[in-house]
C-alpha positions as a Python dict, from the first residue, in 0.01 Angstrom:
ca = {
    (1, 'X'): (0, 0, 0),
    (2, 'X'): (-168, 74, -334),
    (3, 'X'): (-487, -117, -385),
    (4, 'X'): (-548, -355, -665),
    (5, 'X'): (-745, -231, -952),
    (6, 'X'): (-1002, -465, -1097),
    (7, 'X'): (-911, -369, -1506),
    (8, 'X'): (-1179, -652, -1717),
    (9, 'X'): (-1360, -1005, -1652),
    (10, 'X'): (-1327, -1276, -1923),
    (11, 'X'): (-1507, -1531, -1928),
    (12, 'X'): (-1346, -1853, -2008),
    (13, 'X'): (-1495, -2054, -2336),
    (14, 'X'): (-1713, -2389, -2249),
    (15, 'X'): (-1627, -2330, -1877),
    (16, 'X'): (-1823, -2167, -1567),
    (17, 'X'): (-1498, -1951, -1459),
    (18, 'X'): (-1360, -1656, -1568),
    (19, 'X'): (-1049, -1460, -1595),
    (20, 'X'): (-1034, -1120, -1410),
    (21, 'X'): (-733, -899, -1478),
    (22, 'X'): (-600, -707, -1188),
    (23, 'X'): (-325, -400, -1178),
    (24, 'X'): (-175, -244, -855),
    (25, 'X'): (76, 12, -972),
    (26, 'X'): (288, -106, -1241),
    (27, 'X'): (209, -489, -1157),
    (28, 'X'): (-55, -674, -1341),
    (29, 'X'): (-204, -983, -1271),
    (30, 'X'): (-441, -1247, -1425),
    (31, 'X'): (-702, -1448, -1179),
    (32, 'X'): (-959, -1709, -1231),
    (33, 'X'): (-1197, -1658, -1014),
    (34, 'X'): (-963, -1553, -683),
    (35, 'X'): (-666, -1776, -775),
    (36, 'X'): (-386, -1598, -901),
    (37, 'X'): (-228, -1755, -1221),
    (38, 'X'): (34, -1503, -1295),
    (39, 'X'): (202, -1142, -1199),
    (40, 'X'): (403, -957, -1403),
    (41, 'X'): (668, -935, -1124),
    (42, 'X'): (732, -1311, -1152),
    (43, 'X'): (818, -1414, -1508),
    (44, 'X'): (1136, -1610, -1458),
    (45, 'X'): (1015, -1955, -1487),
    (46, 'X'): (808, -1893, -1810),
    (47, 'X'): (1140, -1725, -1940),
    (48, 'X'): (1331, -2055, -1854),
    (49, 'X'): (1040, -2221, -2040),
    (50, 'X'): (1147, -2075, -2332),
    (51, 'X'): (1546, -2102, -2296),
    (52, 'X'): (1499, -2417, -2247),
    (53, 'X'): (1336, -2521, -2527),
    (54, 'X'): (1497, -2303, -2777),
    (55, 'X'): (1826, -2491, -2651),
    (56, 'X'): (1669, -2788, -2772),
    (57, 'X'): (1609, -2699, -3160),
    (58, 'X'): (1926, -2494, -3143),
    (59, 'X'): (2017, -2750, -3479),
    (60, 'X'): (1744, -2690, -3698),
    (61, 'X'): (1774, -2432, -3971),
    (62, 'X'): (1408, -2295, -3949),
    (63, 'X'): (1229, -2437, -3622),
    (64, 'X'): (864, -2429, -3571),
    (65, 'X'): (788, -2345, -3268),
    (66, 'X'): (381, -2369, -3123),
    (67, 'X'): (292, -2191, -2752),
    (68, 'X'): (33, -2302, -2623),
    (69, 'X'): (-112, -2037, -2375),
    (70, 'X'): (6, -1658, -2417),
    (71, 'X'): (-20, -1543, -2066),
    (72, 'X'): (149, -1213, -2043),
    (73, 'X'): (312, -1308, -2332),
    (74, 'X'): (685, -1336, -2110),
    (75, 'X'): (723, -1670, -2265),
    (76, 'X'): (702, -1544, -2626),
    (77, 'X'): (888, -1279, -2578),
    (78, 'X'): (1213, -1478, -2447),
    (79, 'X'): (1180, -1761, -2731),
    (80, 'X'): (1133, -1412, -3001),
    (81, 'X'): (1494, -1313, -2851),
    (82, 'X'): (1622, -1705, -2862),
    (83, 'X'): (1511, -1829, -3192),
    (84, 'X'): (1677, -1760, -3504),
    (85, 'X'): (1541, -1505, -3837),
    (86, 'X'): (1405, -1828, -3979),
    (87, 'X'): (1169, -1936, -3709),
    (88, 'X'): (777, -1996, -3718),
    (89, 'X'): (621, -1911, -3396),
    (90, 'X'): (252, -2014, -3360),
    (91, 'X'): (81, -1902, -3030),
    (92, 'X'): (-243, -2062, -2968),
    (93, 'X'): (-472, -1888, -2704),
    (94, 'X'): (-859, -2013, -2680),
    (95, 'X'): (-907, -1705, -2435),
    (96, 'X'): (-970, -1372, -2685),
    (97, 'X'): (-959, -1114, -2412),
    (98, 'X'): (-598, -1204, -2299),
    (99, 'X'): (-462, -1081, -2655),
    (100, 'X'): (-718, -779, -2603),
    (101, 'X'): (-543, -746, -2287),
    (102, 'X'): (-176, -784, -2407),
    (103, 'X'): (-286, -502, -2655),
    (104, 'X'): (-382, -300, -2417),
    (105, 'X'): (-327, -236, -2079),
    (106, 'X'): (-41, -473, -2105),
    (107, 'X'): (116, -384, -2368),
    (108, 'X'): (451, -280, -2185),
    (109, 'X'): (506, -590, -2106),
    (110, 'X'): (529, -753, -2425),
    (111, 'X'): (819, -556, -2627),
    (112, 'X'): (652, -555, -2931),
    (113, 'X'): (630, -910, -2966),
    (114, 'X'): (320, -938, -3080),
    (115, 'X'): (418, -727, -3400),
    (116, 'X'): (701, -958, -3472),
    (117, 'X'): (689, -1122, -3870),
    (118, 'X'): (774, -1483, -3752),
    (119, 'X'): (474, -1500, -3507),
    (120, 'X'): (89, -1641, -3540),
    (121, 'X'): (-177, -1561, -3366),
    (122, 'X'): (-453, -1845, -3337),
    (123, 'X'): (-754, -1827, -3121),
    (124, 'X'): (-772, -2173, -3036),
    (125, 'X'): (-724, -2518, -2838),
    (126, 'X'): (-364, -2569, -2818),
    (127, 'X'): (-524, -2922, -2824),
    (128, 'X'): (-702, -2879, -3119),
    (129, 'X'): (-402, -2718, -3292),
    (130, 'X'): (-121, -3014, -3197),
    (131, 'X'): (-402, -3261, -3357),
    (132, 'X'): (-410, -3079, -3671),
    (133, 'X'): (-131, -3230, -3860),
    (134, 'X'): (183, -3475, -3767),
    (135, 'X'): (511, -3357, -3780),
    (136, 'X'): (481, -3013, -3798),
    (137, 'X'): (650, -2871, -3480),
    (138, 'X'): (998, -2896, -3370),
    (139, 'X'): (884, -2797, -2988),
    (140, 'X'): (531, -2713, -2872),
    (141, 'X'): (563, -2545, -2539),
    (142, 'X'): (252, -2576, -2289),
    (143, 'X'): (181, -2322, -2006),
    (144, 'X'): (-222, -2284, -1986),
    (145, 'X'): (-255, -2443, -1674),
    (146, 'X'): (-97, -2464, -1315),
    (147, 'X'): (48, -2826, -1382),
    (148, 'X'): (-41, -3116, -1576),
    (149, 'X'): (-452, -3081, -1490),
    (150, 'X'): (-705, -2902, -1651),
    (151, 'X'): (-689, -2626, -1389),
    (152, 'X'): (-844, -2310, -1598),
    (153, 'X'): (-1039, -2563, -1800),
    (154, 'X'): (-1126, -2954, -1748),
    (155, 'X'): (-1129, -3001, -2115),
    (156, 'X'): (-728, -2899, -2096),
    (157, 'X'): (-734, -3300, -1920),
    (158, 'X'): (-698, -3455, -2239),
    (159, 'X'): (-356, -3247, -2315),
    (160, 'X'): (-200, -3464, -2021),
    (161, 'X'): (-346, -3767, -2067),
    (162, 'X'): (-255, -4109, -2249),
    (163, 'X'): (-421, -4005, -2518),
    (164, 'X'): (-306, -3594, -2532),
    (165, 'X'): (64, -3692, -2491),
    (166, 'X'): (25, -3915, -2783),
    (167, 'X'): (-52, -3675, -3007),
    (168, 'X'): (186, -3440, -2950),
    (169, 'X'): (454, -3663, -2954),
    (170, 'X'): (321, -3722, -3356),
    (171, 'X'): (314, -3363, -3380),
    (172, 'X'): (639, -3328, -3341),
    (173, 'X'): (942, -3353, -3583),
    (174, 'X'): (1227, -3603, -3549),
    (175, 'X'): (1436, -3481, -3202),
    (176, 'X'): (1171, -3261, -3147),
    (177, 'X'): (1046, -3152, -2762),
    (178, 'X'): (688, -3117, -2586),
    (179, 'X'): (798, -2887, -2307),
    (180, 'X'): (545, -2861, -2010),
    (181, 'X'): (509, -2552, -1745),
    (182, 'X'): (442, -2629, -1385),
    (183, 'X'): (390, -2489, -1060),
    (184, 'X'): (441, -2814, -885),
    (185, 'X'): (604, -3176, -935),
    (186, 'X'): (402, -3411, -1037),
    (187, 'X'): (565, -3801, -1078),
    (188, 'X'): (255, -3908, -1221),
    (189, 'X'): (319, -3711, -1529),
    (190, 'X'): (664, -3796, -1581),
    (191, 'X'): (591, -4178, -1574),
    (192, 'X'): (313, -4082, -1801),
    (193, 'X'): (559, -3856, -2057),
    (194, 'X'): (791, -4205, -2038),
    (195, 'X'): (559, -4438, -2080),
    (196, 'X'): (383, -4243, -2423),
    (197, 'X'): (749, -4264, -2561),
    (198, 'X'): (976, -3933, -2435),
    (199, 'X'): (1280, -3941, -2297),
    (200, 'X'): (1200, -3677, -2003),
    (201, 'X'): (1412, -3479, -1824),
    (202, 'X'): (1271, -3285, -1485),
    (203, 'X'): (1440, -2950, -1467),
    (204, 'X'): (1371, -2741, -1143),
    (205, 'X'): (1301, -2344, -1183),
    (206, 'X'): (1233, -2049, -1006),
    (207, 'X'): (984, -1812, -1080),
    (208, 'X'): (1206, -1488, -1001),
    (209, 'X'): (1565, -1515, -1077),
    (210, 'X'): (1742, -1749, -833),
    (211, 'X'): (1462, -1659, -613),
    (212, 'X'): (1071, -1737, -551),
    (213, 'X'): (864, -2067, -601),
    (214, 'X'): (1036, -2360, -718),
    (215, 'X'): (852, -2446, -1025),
    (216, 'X'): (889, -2765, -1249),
    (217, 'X'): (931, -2786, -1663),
    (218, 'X'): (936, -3135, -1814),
    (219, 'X'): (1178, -3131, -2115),
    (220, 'X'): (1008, -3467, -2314),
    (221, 'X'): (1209, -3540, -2653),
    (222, 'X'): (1036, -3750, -2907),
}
């Protein structure tokens, strides 16, 4: 068995944890602390993440598209190969060392995405970003956490709360979708997606193919 290799430490901003990426052969993966948060080998639920979505703004001529969380960048990557010429993709990630890292030693694994014309880079809040001005996104896709909690940081709460889901649902365009990663179900969330205005559908997922953890993505239309 080949042993993992401890590659860089980042710390995480306002929060005691950090990020330590880890490689073992051609596999990479990202840990806070000792809790993995992704491999490389298991990438087919944040793919669905983006087929999903781009399904949804299939009708609009030149969709804006905001990611929050880049990850290993698997979810950019499929919505890159989904979305139309015309498309504005905005990836917000408050965490500077994972686009070191998806420069770098990961930079297999994102196709050249990052090069891409119709992407942004901003090293930000998703939060912060989805406040910024109403009506601007036809889908803003959220992976930075494990589920609908602030898991890699407890200011990422107020994304899922009353008060979070509110504004992105007036950051969105008309027919427009908040589309939320999880490793888990949670029906706390979906009465909360309902009851700030969505129509939600639950879609199940796995993370490798038709095989691996069953993971959860809430489809919430405004």
């Amino acid at each position: 068995m080949i042993p993992w290799e401890h590659l860089d430490t980042a710390a995480i901003p306002g929060e005691a944890g950090t990020l330590r990426l880890m490689r073992r052969g051609t596999e990479y993966s990202i840990q806070l602390d000792r809790n993995e948060l992704m491999n490389s080998r298991l990438s087919g639920s944040e793919e669905a993440l983006a087929r999903l979505s781009a399904e949804r703004v299939a009708g609009a001529r030149a969709p804006r598209v905001l990611i929050g969380g880049y990850g290993m960048g698997f979810t950019l990557r499929a919505a890159l190969n989904l979305l139309p010429e015309t498309a504005q993709v905005t990836v917000a990630e408050i965490v500077p060392a994972v686009l070191a890292w998806a420069r770098g030693p990961m930079a297999e694994l994102t196709g050249g995405s990052l090069d891409d014309p119709r992407i942004s880079i901003r090293e930000a809040d998703v939060a912060a970003v989805i406040r910024e001005r109403p009506g601007a996104w036809d889908a803003i896709l959220l992976d930075v956490d494990n589920g609908p909690d602030g898991l890699t940081r407890t200011e990422n709460d107020r994304l899922y709360d009353a008060a979070g889901l509110g504004a992105a649902r007036a950051a969105l365009r008309p027919k427009g979708v908040l589309a939320v990663w999880s490793a888990h179900p949670d029906a706390a969330f979906t009465r909360r997606l309902g009851q700030a205005g969505f129509s939600v559908e639950e879609v199940a997922t796995r993370a490798r193919g038709k095989r691996g953890a069953r993971h959860v993505i809430w489809l919430a239309g405004r």
